[in-house]
CSV table of C-alpha atoms in Angstrom, one decimal:
chain,number,residue,atom,x,y,z
L,380,MET,CA,149.3,97.6,152.0
L,381,THR,CA,146.0,98.3,150.6
L,382,ASP,CA,144.2,100.2,148.2
L,383,PRO,CA,142.2,103.3,149.0
L,384,GLN,CA,139.9,102.4,146.1
L,385,GLN,CA,139.4,99.0,147.8
L,386,PRO,CA,139.0,99.4,151.5
L,387,ASN,CA,138.1,95.5,151.8
L,388,PRO,CA,140.2,93.7,149.7
L,389,GLN,CA,138.2,90.1,150.7
L,390,HIS,CA,135.0,91.5,149.4
L,391,THR,CA,132.8,90.4,152.2
L,392,PRO,CA,130.1,92.7,153.0
L,393,PRO,CA,130.1,94.3,156.4
L,394,ALA,CA,127.9,92.7,159.5
L,395,ALA,CA,124.4,93.6,159.7
L,396,PRO,CA,123.9,95.5,163.0
L,397,ALA,CA,122.0,94.2,165.6
L,398,TYR,CA,118.2,94.5,165.9
L,399,GLU,CA,116.8,96.9,168.9
L,400,ALA,CA,113.4,96.9,169.8
L,401,PRO,CA,111.7,100.0,169.2
L,402,ALA,CA,111.7,102.8,172.4
L,403,TYR,CA,107.8,103.2,171.8
L,404,PRO,CA,104.8,101.1,171.6
L,405,ASN,CA,103.7,99.5,168.4
L,406,ALA,CA,100.6,101.9,166.8
L,407,PRO,CA,97.0,101.5,167.2
L,408,GLN,CA,95.7,98.9,164.9
L,409,TYR,CA,93.3,100.4,161.8
L,410,SER,CA,89.9,99.2,162.3
L,411,GLY,CA,88.7,100.2,159.0
L,412,GLY,CA,87.3,103.8,159.6
L,413,GLN,CA,85.4,102.8,162.5
L,414,PRO,CA,86.6,103.8,166.2
L,415,ALA,CA,86.9,101.4,168.4
L,416,ALA,CA,84.5,101.7,171.5
L,417,ASP,CA,87.0,102.7,174.2
L,418,ALA,CA,89.4,105.4,172.0
L,419,PRO,CA,89.2,109.0,173.0
L,420,ALA,CA,87.5,111.1,171.0
L,421,PRO,CA,89.8,113.5,168.4
L,422,GLY,CA,89.3,116.8,169.3
L,423,LYS,CA,86.8,116.9,172.2
L,424,THR,CA,89.3,118.3,174.5
L,425,LEU,CA,90.3,121.4,172.1
L,426,GLY,CA,86.6,121.6,171.4
L,427,ILE,CA,85.8,122.5,175.2
L,428,VAL,CA,88.9,124.9,175.0
L,429,ALA,CA,87.4,126.5,171.9
L,430,LEU,CA,83.7,126.8,173.7
L,431,ILE,CA,85.5,128.2,177.0
L,432,LEU,CA,87.2,131.1,174.5
L,433,ALA,CA,84.1,131.9,172.6
L,434,ILE,CA,82.0,132.7,176.0
L,435,VAL,CA,85.1,134.6,177.3
L,436,PRO,CA,85.0,138.5,175.6
L,437,GLY,CA,87.5,139.2,173.3
L,438,THR,CA,88.8,135.9,172.7
L,439,GLN,CA,85.6,134.9,170.2
L,440,LEU,CA,87.8,134.7,167.0
L,441,ILE,CA,90.8,132.5,168.5
L,442,GLY,CA,87.3,130.2,169.7
L,443,LEU,CA,86.1,130.3,166.0
L,444,ILE,CA,89.0,128.9,164.8
L,445,LEU,CA,89.8,126.4,167.6
L,446,GLY,CA,86.6,125.2,167.4
L,447,ILE,CA,86.7,124.5,163.6
L,448,VAL,CA,90.2,122.7,163.6
L,449,ALA,CA,88.3,120.5,166.6
L,450,LEU,CA,85.8,119.6,164.1
L,451,VAL,CA,87.6,118.9,161.3
L,452,GLN,CA,89.7,116.5,164.0
L,453,SER,CA,86.7,114.7,165.3
L,454,ARG,CA,85.0,114.6,161.5
L,455,LYS,CA,88.0,113.0,159.9
L,456,ALA,CA,87.8,110.3,163.3
L,457,GLY,CA,84.2,109.6,162.2
L,458,ARG,CA,83.1,111.2,165.5
L,459,LYS,CA,80.5,113.8,166.0
L,460,ASN,CA,81.6,116.8,168.2
L,461,GLY,CA,78.5,119.0,170.1
L,462,PHE,CA,81.5,121.0,171.7
L,463,ALA,CA,83.5,122.2,168.9
L,464,LEU,CA,79.8,122.7,167.0
L,465,ALA,CA,78.7,125.1,170.2
L,466,ALA,CA,82.2,127.1,170.2
L,467,ILE,CA,81.6,127.9,166.4
L,468,ILE,CA,77.6,128.8,167.2
L,469,VAL,CA,78.7,131.1,169.9
L,470,SER,CA,81.9,132.7,168.4
L,471,VAL,CA,80.1,133.4,165.4
L,472,VAL,CA,76.7,135.1,167.2
L,473,LEU,CA,79.3,137.2,169.7
L,474,ILE,CA,81.1,138.2,166.9
L,475,LEU,CA,78.2,139.6,164.9
L,476,LEU,CA,76.7,140.8,167.9
L,477,THR,CA,79.7,143.1,168.4
L,478,ILE,CA,80.0,144.2,165.4
L,479,LEU,CA,76.2,145.3,165.4
L,480,ILE,CA,77.0,147.0,168.7
L,481,ILE,CA,80.3,148.8,167.5
L,482,VAL,CA,77.7,150.4,164.0
L,483,LEU,CA,75.0,151.3,166.6
L,484,ALA,CA,77.5,152.7,169.0
L,485,VAL,CA,79.6,155.1,166.1
L,486,ALA,CA,75.6,155.8,164.7
L,487,ALA,CA,74.7,157.2,168.1
L,488,PHE,CA,77.5,158.6,168.4
L,489,GLN,CA,77.3,160.5,165.0
L,490,ALA,CA,73.8,161.4,165.7
L,491,ALA,CA,74.8,163.4,169.3
L,492,GLY,CA,77.4,165.2,167.4
L,493,GLY,CA,74.9,168.1,166.5
L,494,GLY,CA,74.7,166.6,163.2
L,495,ASP,CA,77.4,166.9,160.4
L,496,LEU,CA,79.6,169.5,159.3
L,497,ILE,CA,77.8,169.5,155.8
L,498,THR,CA,74.1,170.2,157.2
L,499,GLN,CA,75.4,172.4,159.1
L,500,VAL,CA,77.2,174.2,155.6
L,501,ASN,CA,74.3,174.3,154.1
L,502,ALA,CA,71.9,175.8,157.1
L,503,CYS,CA,74.6,178.6,157.1
L,504,LEU,CA,74.4,179.1,153.4
L,505,ASP,CA,70.8,179.7,154.1
L,506,ASP,CA,71.3,182.0,157.1
L,507,PRO,CA,74.8,183.1,157.1
L,508,SER,CA,73.8,185.5,160.1
L,509,GLY,CA,72.9,182.6,162.0
L,510,THR,CA,74.9,180.7,164.9
L,511,VAL,CA,75.5,176.7,164.4
L,512,THR,CA,77.0,174.0,167.0
L,513,VAL,CA,79.1,171.9,165.4
L,514,GLN,CA,81.2,169.0,167.4
L,515,GLY,CA,79.3,170.3,170.5
L,516,ILE,CA,81.8,174.1,169.8
L,517,THR,CA,78.5,177.0,169.1
L,518,MET,CA,80.2,179.2,166.3
L,519,SER,CA,78.8,182.0,164.1
L,520,CYS,CA,77.9,181.1,160.2
L,521,GLN,CA,80.6,183.4,159.4
L,522,GLU,CA,83.2,181.5,161.0
L,523,LEU,CA,82.1,178.2,160.1
L,524,LEU,CA,81.8,179.4,156.6
L,525,GLU,CA,85.0,180.6,156.2
L,526,GLN,CA,86.6,177.7,157.5
L,527,SER,CA,84.7,175.4,155.5
L,528,GLY,CA,86.4,177.4,152.2
L,529,TYR,CA,83.3,179.0,151.4
């Protein structure tokens, strides 16, 4: 009978597993930081995608992020990536232009509203018998002052 604490009473080591070739090809050799002449440029395809997204309206932020990622990949490999750099520049310019347009549109909307409420209330305090236009609605100064709490 065998001892459960010692399953191999002869103390012989188990047989080594048979060697199998790896199922994948060997990795490319390290060339000391210098890219091979025929090697694909890392980040180039991502830079092209980022540039396309930077031009498409509404996707500038995604294009900016992908452009930065592509540029970092290329720089790590010691390559230049003009597509990624162009994507970053185009994205930033279009994002800033969009913000500027929104600010100008809000300012124009506010100016076209007939003035703000405080200006109208101050005008009614000076002349309570007149009428004012607040956000396209004409009302007497009496009504405006009552609604405003004066």
